[in-house]
Tab-separated table of C-alpha atoms and ligand atoms in Angstrom:
chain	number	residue	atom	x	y	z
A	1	UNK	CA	95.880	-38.148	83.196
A	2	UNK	CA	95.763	-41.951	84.860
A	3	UNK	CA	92.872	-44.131	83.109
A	4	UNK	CA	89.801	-44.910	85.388
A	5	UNK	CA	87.927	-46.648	83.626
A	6	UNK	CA	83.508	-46.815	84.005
A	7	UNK	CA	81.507	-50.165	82.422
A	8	UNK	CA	77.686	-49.945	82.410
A	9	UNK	CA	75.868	-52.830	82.109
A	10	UNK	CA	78.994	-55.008	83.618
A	11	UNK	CA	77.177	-57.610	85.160
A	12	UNK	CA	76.267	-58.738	81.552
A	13	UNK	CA	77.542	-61.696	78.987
A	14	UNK	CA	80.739	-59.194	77.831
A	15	UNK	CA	81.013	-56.957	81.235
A	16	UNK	CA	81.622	-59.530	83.369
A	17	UNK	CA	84.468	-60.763	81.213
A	18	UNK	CA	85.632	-57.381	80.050
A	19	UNK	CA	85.859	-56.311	83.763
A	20	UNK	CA	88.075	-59.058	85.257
A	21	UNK	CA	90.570	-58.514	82.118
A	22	UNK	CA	90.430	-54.585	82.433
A	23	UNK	CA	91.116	-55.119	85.841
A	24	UNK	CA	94.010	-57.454	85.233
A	25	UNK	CA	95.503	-54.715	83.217
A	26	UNK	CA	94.817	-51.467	85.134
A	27	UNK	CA	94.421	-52.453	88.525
A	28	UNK	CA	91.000	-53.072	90.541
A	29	UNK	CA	90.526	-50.101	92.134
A	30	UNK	CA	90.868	-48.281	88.588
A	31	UNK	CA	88.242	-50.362	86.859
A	32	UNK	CA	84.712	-49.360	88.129
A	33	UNK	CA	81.715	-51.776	87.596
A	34	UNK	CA	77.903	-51.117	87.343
A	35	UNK	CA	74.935	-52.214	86.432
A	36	UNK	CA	70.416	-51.562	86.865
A	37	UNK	CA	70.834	-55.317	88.932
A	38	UNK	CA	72.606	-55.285	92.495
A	39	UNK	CA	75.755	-57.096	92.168
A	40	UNK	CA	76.455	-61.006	92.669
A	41	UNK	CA	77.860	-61.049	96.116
A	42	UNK	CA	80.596	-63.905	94.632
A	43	UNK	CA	81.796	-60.280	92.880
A	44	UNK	CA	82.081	-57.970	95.947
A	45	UNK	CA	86.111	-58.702	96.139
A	46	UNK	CA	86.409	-57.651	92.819
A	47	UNK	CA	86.817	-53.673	93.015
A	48	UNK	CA	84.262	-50.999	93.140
A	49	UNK	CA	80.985	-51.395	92.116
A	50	UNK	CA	78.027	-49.029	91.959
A	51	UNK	CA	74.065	-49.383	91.196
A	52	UNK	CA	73.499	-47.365	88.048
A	53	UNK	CA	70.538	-47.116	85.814
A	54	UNK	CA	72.038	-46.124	81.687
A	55	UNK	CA	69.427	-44.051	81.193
A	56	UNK	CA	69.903	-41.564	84.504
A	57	UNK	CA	72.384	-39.215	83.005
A	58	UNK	CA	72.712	-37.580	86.872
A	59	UNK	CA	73.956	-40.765	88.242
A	60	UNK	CA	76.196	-41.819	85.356
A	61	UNK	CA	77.560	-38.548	85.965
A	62	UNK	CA	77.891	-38.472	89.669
A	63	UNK	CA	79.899	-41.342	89.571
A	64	UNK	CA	82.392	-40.403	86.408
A	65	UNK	CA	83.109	-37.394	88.659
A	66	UNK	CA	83.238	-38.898	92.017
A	67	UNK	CA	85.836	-41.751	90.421
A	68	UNK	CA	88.167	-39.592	88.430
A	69	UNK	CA	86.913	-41.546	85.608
A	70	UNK	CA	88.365	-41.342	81.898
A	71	UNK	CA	86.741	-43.698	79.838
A	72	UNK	CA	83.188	-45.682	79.652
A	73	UNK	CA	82.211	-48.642	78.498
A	74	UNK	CA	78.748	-48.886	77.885
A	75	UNK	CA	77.665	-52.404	77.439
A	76	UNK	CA	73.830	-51.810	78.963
A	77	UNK	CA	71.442	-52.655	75.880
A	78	UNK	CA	67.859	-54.999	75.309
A	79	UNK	CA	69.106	-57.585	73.103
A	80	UNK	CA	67.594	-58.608	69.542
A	81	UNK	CA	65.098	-61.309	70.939
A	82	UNK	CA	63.923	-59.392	74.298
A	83	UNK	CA	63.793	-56.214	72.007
A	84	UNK	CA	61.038	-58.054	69.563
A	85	UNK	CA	58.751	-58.373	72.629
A	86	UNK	CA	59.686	-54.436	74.213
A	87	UNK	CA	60.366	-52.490	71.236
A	88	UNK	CA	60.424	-49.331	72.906
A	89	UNK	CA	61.723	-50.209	75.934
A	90	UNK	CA	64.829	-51.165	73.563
A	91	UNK	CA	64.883	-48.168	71.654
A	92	UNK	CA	64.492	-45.953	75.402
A	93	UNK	CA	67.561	-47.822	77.158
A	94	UNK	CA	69.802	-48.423	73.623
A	95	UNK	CA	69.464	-44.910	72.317
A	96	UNK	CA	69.254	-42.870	75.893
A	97	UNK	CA	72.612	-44.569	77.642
A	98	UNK	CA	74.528	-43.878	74.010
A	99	UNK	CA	73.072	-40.519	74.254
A	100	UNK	CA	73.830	-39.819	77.800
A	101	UNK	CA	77.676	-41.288	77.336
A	102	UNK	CA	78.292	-39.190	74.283
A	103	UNK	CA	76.967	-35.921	75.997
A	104	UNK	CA	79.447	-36.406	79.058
A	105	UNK	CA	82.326	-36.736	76.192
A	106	UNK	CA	80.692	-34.060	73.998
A	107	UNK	CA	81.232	-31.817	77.332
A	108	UNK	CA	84.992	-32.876	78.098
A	109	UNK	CA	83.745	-34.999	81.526
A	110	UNK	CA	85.319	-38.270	79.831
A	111	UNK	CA	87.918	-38.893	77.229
A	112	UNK	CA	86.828	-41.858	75.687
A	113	UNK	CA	83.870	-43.965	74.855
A	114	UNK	CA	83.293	-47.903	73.650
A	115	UNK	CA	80.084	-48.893	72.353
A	116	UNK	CA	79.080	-51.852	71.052
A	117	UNK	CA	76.829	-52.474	67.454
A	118	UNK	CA	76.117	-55.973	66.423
A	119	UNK	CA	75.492	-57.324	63.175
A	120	UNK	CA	71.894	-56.578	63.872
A	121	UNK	CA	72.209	-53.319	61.798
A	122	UNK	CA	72.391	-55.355	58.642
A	123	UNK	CA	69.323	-56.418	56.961
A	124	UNK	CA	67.491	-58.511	54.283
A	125	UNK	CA	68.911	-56.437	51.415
A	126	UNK	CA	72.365	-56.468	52.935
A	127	UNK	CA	74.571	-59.281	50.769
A	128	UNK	CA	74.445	-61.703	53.077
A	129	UNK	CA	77.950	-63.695	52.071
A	130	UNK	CA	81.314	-61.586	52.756
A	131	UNK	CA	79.138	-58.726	53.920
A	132	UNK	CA	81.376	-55.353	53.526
A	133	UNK	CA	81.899	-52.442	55.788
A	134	UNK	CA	79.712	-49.888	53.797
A	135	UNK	CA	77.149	-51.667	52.239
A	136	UNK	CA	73.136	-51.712	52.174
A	137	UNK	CA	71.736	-50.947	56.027
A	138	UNK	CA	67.854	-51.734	56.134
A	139	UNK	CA	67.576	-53.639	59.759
A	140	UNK	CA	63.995	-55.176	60.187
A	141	UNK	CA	64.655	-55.615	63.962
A	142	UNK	CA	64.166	-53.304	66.757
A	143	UNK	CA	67.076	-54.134	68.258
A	144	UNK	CA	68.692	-53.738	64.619
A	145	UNK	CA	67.079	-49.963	64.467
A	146	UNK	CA	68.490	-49.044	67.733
A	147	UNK	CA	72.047	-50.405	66.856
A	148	UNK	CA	72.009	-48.795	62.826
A	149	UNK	CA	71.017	-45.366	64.881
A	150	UNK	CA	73.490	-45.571	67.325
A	151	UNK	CA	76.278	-45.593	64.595
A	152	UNK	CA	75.033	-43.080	62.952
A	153	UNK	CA	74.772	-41.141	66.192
A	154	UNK	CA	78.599	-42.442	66.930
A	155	UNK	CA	79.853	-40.707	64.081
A	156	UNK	CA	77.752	-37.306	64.337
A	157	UNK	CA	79.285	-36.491	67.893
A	158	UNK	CA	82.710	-37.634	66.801
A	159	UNK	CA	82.801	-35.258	63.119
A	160	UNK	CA	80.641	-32.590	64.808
A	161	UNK	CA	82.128	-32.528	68.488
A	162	UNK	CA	85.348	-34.553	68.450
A	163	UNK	CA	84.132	-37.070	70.558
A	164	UNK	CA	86.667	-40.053	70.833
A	165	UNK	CA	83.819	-42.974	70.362
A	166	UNK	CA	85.126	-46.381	69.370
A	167	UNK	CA	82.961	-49.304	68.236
A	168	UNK	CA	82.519	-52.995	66.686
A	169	UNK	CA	79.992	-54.452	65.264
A	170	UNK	CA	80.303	-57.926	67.089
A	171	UNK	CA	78.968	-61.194	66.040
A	172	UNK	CA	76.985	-63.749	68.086
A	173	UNK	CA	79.300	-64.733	71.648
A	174	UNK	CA	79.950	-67.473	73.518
A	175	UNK	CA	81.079	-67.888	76.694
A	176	UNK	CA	80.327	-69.872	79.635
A	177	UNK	CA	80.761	-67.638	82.593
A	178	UNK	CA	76.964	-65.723	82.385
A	179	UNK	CA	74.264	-66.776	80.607
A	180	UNK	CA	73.381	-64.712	77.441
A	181	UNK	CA	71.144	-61.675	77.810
A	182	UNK	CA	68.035	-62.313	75.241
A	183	UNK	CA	69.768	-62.822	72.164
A	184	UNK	CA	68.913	-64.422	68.406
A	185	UNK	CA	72.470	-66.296	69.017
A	186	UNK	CA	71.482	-67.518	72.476
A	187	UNK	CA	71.579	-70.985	71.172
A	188	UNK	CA	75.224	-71.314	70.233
A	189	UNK	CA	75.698	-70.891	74.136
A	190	UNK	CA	72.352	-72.929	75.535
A	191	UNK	CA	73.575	-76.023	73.526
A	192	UNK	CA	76.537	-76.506	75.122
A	193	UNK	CA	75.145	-76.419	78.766
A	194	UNK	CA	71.925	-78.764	77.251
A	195	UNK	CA	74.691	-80.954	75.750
A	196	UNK	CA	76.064	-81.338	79.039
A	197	UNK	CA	73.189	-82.057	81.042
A	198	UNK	CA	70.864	-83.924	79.047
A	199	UNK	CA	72.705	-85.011	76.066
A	200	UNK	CA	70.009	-83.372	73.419
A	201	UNK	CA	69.049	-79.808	72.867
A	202	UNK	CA	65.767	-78.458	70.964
A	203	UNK	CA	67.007	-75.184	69.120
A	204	UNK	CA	65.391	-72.546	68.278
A	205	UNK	CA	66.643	-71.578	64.726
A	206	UNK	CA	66.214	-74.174	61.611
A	207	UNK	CA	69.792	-76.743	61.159
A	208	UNK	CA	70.705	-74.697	57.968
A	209	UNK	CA	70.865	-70.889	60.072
A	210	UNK	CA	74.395	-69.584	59.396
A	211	UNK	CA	75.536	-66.957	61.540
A	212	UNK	CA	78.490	-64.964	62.318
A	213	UNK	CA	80.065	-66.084	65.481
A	214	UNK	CA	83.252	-66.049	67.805
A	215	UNK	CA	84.517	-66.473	71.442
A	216	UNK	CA	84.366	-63.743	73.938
A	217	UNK	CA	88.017	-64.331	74.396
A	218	UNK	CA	88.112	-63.187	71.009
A	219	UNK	CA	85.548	-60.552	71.634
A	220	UNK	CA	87.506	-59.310	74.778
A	221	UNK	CA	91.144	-59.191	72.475
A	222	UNK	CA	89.096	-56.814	69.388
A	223	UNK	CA	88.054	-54.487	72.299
A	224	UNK	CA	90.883	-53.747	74.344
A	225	UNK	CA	92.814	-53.879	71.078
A	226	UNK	CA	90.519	-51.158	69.408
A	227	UNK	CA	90.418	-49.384	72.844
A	228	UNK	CA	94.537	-49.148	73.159
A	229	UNK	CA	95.058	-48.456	68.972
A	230	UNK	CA	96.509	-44.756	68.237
A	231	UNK	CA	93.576	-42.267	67.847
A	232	UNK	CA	94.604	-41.539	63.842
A	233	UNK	CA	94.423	-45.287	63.343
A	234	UNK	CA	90.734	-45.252	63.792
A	235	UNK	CA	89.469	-44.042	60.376
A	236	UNK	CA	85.546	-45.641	60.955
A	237	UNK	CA	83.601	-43.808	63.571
A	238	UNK	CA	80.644	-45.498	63.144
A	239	UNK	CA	81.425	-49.189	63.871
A	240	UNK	CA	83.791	-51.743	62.606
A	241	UNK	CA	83.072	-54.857	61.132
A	242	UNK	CA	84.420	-57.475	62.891
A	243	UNK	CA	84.644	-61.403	62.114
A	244	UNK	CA	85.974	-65.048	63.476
A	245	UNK	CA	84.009	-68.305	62.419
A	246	UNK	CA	80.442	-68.554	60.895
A	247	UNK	CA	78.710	-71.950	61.606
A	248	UNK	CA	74.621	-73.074	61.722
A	249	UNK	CA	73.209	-75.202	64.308
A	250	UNK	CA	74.012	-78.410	62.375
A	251	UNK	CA	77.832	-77.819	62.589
A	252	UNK	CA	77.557	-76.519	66.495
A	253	UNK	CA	75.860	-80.124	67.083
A	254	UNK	CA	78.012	-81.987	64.866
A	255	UNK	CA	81.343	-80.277	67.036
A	256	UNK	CA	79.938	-81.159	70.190
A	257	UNK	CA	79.125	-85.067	68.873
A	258	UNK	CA	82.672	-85.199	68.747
A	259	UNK	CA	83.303	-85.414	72.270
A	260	UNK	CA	79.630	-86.669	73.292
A	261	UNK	CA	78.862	-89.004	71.081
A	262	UNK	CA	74.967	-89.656	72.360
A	263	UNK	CA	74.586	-86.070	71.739
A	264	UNK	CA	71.203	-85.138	69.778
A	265	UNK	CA	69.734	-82.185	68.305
A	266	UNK	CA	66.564	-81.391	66.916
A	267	UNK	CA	64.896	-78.020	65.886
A	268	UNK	CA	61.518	-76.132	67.045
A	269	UNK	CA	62.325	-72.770	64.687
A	270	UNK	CA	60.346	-69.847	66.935
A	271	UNK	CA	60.333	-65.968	66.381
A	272	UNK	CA	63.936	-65.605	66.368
A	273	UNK	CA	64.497	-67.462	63.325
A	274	UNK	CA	62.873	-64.629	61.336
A	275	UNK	CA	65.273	-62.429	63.004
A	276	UNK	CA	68.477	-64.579	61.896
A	277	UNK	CA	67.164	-64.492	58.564
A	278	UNK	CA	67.956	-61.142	58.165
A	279	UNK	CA	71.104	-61.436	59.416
A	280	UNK	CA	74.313	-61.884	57.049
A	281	UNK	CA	76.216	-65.144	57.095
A	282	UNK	CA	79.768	-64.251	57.157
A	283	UNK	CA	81.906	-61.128	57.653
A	284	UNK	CA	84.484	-58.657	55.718
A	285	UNK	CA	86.025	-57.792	58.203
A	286	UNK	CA	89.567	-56.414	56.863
A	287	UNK	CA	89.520	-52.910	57.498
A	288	UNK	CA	89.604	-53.658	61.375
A	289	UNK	CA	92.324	-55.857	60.154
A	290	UNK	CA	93.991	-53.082	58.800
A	291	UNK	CA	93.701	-50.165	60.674
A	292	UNK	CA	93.857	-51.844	64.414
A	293	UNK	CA	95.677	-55.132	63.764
A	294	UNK	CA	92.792	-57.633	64.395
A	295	UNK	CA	93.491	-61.102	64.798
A	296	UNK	CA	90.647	-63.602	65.698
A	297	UNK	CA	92.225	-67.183	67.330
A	298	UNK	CA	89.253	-69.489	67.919
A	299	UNK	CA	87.479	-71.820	65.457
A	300	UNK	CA	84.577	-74.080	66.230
A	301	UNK	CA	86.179	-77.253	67.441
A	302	UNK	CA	88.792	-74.784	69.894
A	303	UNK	CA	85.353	-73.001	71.029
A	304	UNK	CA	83.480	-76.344	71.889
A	305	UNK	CA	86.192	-77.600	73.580
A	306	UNK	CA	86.762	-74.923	76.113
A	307	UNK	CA	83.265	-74.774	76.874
A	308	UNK	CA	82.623	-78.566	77.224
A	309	UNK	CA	85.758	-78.171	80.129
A	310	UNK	CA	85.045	-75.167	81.411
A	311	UNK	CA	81.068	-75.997	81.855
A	312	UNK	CA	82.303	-79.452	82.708
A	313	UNK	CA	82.301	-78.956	86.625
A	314	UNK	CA	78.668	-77.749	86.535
A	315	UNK	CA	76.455	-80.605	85.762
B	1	LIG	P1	73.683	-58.682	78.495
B	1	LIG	O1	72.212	-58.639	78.300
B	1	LIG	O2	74.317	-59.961	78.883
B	1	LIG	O3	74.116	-57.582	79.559
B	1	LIG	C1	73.544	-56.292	79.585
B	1	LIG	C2	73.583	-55.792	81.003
B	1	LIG	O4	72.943	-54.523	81.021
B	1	LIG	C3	72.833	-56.683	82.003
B	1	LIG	O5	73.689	-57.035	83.074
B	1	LIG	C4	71.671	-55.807	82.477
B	1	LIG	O6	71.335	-56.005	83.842
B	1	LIG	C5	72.227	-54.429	82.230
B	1	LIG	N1	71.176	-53.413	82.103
B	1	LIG	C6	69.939	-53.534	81.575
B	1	LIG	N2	69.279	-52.374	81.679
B	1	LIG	C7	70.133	-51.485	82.266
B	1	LIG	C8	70.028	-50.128	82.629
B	1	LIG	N3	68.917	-49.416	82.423
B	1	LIG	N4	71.109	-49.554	83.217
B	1	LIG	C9	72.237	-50.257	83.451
B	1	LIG	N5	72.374	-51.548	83.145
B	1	LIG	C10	71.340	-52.161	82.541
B	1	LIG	O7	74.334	-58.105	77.151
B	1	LIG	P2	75.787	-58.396	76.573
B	1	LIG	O8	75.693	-59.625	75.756
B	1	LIG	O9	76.815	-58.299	77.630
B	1	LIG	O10	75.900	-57.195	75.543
B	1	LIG	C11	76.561	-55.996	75.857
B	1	LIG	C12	76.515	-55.078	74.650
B	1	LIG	O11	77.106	-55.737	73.519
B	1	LIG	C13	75.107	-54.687	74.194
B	1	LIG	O12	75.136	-53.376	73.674
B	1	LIG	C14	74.810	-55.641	73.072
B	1	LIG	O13	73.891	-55.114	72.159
B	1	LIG	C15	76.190	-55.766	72.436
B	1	LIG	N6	76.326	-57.012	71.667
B	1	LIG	C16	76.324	-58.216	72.283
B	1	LIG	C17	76.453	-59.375	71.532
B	1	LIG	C18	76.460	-60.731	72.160
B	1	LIG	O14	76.397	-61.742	71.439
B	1	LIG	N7	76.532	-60.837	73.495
B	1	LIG	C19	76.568	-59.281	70.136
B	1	LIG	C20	76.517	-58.026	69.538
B	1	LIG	C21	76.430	-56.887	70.323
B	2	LIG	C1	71.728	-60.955	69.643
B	2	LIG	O1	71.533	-62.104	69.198
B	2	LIG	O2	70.843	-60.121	69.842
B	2	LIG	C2	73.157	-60.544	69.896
B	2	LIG	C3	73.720	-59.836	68.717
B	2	LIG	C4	74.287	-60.601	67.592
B	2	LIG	O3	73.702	-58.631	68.674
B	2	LIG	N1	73.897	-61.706	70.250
């Protein structure tokens, strides 16, 4: 059977990346895009697009027949900070969508599933250096509960039902084509459009906050790469733990004073910061090296460069 492939949630941070490089490989009519928010006209050329809400199992539905479609991508989701202030609003869209995608696998409509975890599922009693793939899970955060759930829920409907369900655990992104969606690693992308346009930046997490980071090129590579690995080569169904750089708001700033030199940070910790806290500061992740071949490219100083030129033209 050809691939069609279904995002939800594609007009996002990652699905408006992921599409244009699905598309690239499969062809745009093959790649179909949708999201709760109308589309950005600037998009329309793009390939298909259609208005669906995650949580409407009839729609999601209507479309994966009407399409032909194979596999889903389901990158709808309330993100950590947003999820503080809606709690159950996260845990209604995170946990319905999954459940919705994983029923129209469960019943043979699709063949295959992504779904994206975070490193929100780890928590204060997680070690926070190095952290492994199995290891103490007590997230604090709603968005954290949703995401530990959603593995769990991953791996039920793959053991019990056979469901091919694929998944990563990604860091904090950065990119420069949308802004972030509500995030606890918002900063690491506001900073760079602040450096730009006033040359100082008031962050929202204490100088010392290391997190685990990367590029959404390299964010992009780990999914199609997990997504195109041979089923027997995926030995976790819950989610893998995946890694690049780890860096605190100190080191961000002190990359960027390297190519603007006025550049000035200072720091107004808010809610969030209590959310970092309980995050881990750096990754094991080597059995997504192993089983899939990952490869991360991008440190710090290659990330700060690209966005300083790309976000260059803006201001
Ligand atoms: P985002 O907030 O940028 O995009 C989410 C998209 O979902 C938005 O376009 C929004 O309009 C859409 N949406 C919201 N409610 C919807 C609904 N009911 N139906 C359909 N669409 C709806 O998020 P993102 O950064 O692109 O994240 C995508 C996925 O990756 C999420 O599951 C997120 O938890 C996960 N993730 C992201 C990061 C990151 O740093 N960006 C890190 C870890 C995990
Ligand atoms: C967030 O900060 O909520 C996301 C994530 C790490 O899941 N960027």
């Amino acid at each position: 059977m050809k691939k069609r492939i279904l995002i939800l949630g594609a007009s996002g941070q990652i699905g408006t990346e992921l599409a244009s490089r699905l598309r690239k490989i499969y062809g745009k009519e093959k790649v179909v895009t949708s999201d709760i928010r109308e589309q950005d006209k600037s998009l329309k050329k793009e390939g298909p697009f259609e208005v669906i809400d995650a949580t409407d199992y009839k729609a999601i539905e209507n479309v994966v027949i009407n399409y032909e479609i194979t596999d889903v991508y389901l990158l709808a989701a309330i993100l950590s900070a947003t999820a503080e202030k809606f709690p159950l609003r996260a845990w209604d869209l995170n946990m319905n969508s999954l459940f919705n995608v994983l029923n129209l696998a469960k019943e043979g409509k699709i063949n295959k599933v992504f779904w994206p975890s975070s490193i929100a599922v780890f928590g204060k009693t997680t070690p926070s250096i190095d952290t492994p793939q199995k290891t103490i899970m007590e997230p604090s955060s709603a968005y954290g509960i949703s995401k530990q759930a959603g593995e769990r829920w991953c791996e039920y409907y793959h053991k019990r039902y056979g469901v091919d369900v694929r998944s990563i655990r990604y860091p904090g992104l950065i990119s420069y084509k949308t802004q972030p969606g509500g995030g606890t690693t918002d900063y690491a992308v506001d900073i760079y459009h602040k450096a730009l346009k006033h040359k100082k930046y008031i962050c929202f997490l204490k100088e010392k906050t290391t997190l685990p980071m990367m590029y959404i090129d390299d964010a992009i590579e780990a999914t199609l790469k997990l997504m195109k690995a041979p089923k027997d080569s995926i030995k976790i169904r819950n989610s893998y733990n995946l890694a690049s750089i780890s860096f605190n708001p100190k080191e961000i700033a002190n990359s960027i004073i390297k190519h603007i030199p006025e550049f000035e940070i200072s720091y107004k910790p808010d809610f969030r910061q209590a959310i970092a806290e309980t995050w881990p500061q750096s990754i094991d992740d080597s059995e997504a090296r192993k089983d899939w071949g990952w490869e991360h490219k991008y440190s710090l100083d290659d990330i700060t460069m690209d966005m300083l030129k790309n976000l260059a033209s803006m201001y």
